[in-house]
Amino acid sequence: MMDKTNLQAVHPGAPSLILAIETSCDETSVAVVEDGRTIRSNVISSQIETHKKFGGVVPEVASRQHVESITWIIEEAVDKAGIALTDVDAVAVTQGPGLVGSLLVGLVAGKALAFSLGVPLIGVHHIAGHIYANRFVQELEYPCLALVVSGGHTELVALDGPGRFRIIGRTRDDAVGEAYDKVARALGLPYPGGPHLDRLAAEAEGAVQLPRAWLEPDSYDFSFSGLKSAVLAALNTARMKGLDLAADHVARGFQDSVIDVVTEKAMRAARQFGAKQLLLAGGVAANKGLRGSLAERCRRARLPLIVPPLELCTDNAAMIAAAAHLKWERGEFAPMTLKAEAVLSLEEWSVKA
């Protein structure tokens, strides 16, 4: 079998067919992507129904389900792509951040495939994947700014060039997705709470007034734990008075507060850093209220907004392949000693200048 591991160093810019694996949390996904832009297949198996009864992701259950699913999902992704495994030029896998047990399942599968096929292994940062999902929509122009909103991350990331990340703001406590799930639980809504709160907020004709956490005047950081506490306090106060706050009014007040803060900070950062585009990334990018608010603010500011289609907002392997292509182009491959990392720095993962 021909060893392809050094092909990229000899032929930079060569076409690529990357098989990518994503198992960072509770979705098992495998994709085949051509040249970082064309999705040949993107198979996703969600565990939402399994974890719904627990009100959140149970790490041990998640990792066991990845073990049960990974082999047939690889087979299905290759079949849907219309290729043979031997056509693959590189194997990419999410290295972190995420649940260690879940990451390990994908990492072991990725290493086994790369070794058996004699192709390079590329470790990918999960958030880099979310950001580069936008490249399936439109080519990125630098410098640009990414607003990352997901279950575990809320960050503003400046991109000075392809694959060069600089975090300028991050959450100091709960991420947006975590806050949504906690508020939804307080309202008796099913897990995951985000879609239910988004729907209720859109239907509401009124809103409970809730605070905005702006932090220091020049800060791009976020904080949502106080907002979550304010929701719980409002619900408890109403119950003590024998009142029943309408769930849609609570949802609208909560979502308005979140959207006001993240939208304003993103727009201010885009102006300060001279961004040519604003990218929305992460699972909460599927939130209709947030997408609508950002679209209107960007329209007024004449700032192009790029948002992935709904199927590429949640965890998927196509986005991992898109980010991996950055490393493929530069011949930055991972050793077989690559480790799963629950906490992995996005800035350190950046491609070499």
PDB file of N, CA and C in Angstrom, residues 14 21 39 60 72-73 81-82 99-100 123 131 192 205 242 309 314 316-317 343:
ATOM      1  N   ALA A  14      -2.322  20.323  -3.235  1.00  0.00           N
ATOM      2  CA  ALA A  14      -2.904  19.195  -3.963  1.00  0.00           C
ATOM      3  C   ALA A  14      -4.349  18.981  -3.538  1.00  0.00           C
ATOM      4  N   ILE A  21     -14.055  12.624  11.508  1.00  0.00           N
ATOM      5  CA  ILE A  21     -14.826  11.988  12.579  1.00  0.00           C
ATOM      6  C   ILE A  21     -15.046  12.988  13.700  1.00  0.00           C
ATOM      7  N   ILE A  39     -19.089  18.930   0.299  1.00  0.00           N
ATOM      8  CA  ILE A  39     -19.493  17.828   1.178  1.00  0.00           C
ATOM      9  C   ILE A  39     -19.969  16.669   0.326  1.00  0.00           C
ATOM     10  N   GLU A  60     -20.726   8.921  30.413  1.00  0.00           N
ATOM     11  CA  GLU A  60     -20.496   7.489  30.238  1.00  0.00           C
ATOM     12  C   GLU A  60     -21.461   6.894  29.211  1.00  0.00           C
ATOM     13  N   TRP A  72     -20.531   1.563  11.901  1.00  0.00           N
ATOM     14  CA  TRP A  72     -21.525   1.618  10.822  1.00  0.00           C
ATOM     15  C   TRP A  72     -21.661   3.027  10.244  1.00  0.00           C
ATOM     16  N   ILE A  73     -21.374   4.048  11.055  1.00  0.00           N
ATOM     17  CA  ILE A  73     -21.456   5.419  10.538  1.00  0.00           C
ATOM     18  C   ILE A  73     -20.310   5.695   9.566  1.00  0.00           C
ATOM     19  N   ALA A  81     -20.678   8.798   0.061  1.00  0.00           N
ATOM     20  CA  ALA A  81     -19.745   9.652  -0.680  1.00  0.00           C
ATOM     21  C   ALA A  81     -19.407   9.056  -2.046  1.00  0.00           C
ATOM     22  N   GLY A  82     -19.731   7.773  -2.233  1.00  0.00           N
ATOM     23  CA  GLY A  82     -19.459   7.119  -3.499  1.00  0.00           C
ATOM     24  C   GLY A  82     -17.982   6.879  -3.744  1.00  0.00           C
ATOM     25  N   LEU A  99     -15.954  15.895  25.843  1.00  0.00           N
ATOM     26  CA  LEU A  99     -15.956  14.855  26.867  1.00  0.00           C
ATOM     27  C   LEU A  99     -14.866  13.841  26.532  1.00  0.00           C
ATOM     28  N   VAL A 100     -13.966  13.597  27.456  1.00  0.00           N
ATOM     29  CA  VAL A 100     -12.799  12.765  27.160  1.00  0.00           C
ATOM     30  C   VAL A 100     -13.188  11.382  26.652  1.00  0.00           C
ATOM     31  N   GLY A 123      -5.471  16.219  13.735  1.00  0.00           N
ATOM     32  CA  GLY A 123      -6.268  16.523  14.912  1.00  0.00           C
ATOM     33  C   GLY A 123      -6.902  17.891  14.761  1.00  0.00           C
ATOM     34  N   ILE A 131     -16.456  27.232  13.452  1.00  0.00           N
ATOM     35  CA  ILE A 131     -16.193  28.489  12.737  1.00  0.00           C
ATOM     36  C   ILE A 131     -16.080  28.237  11.237  1.00  0.00           C
ATOM     37  N   PRO A 192     -33.108  19.181  24.790  1.00  0.00           N
ATOM     38  CA  PRO A 192     -32.415  20.433  25.054  1.00  0.00           C
ATOM     39  C   PRO A 192     -33.373  21.619  25.033  1.00  0.00           C
ATOM     40  N   GLU A 205     -46.327  37.670  23.371  1.00  0.00           N
ATOM     41  CA  GLU A 205     -46.781  39.035  23.128  1.00  0.00           C
ATOM     42  C   GLU A 205     -46.298  39.988  24.210  1.00  0.00           C
ATOM     43  N   GLY A 242     -48.416  33.677  44.794  1.00  0.00           N
ATOM     44  CA  GLY A 242     -49.552  32.950  44.250  1.00  0.00           C
ATOM     45  C   GLY A 242     -49.832  33.268  42.803  1.00  0.00           C
ATOM     46  N   PRO A 309     -26.020  26.751   7.419  1.00  0.00           N
ATOM     47  CA  PRO A 309     -27.367  26.167   7.406  1.00  0.00           C
ATOM     48  C   PRO A 309     -27.585  25.388   8.690  1.00  0.00           C
ATOM     49  N   THR A 314     -25.204  22.447  14.461  1.00  0.00           N
ATOM     50  CA  THR A 314     -24.944  21.484  15.530  1.00  0.00           C
ATOM     51  C   THR A 314     -23.705  20.665  15.166  1.00  0.00           C
ATOM     52  N   ASN A 316     -21.130  18.236  13.830  1.00  0.00           N
ATOM     53  CA  ASN A 316     -21.110  17.393  12.645  1.00  0.00           C
ATOM     54  C   ASN A 316     -19.673  17.246  12.158  1.00  0.00           C
ATOM     55  N   ALA A 317     -19.413  16.209  11.380  1.00  0.00           N
ATOM     56  CA  ALA A 317     -18.045  15.934  10.946  1.00  0.00           C
ATOM     57  C   ALA A 317     -17.624  16.751   9.732  1.00  0.00           C
ATOM     58  N   VAL A 343      -9.778  19.950  27.477  1.00  0.00           N
ATOM     59  CA  VAL A 343      -9.577  21.399  27.383  1.00  0.00           C
ATOM     60  C   VAL A 343      -8.429  21.629  26.411  1.00  0.00           C
TER      61      VAL A 343
END
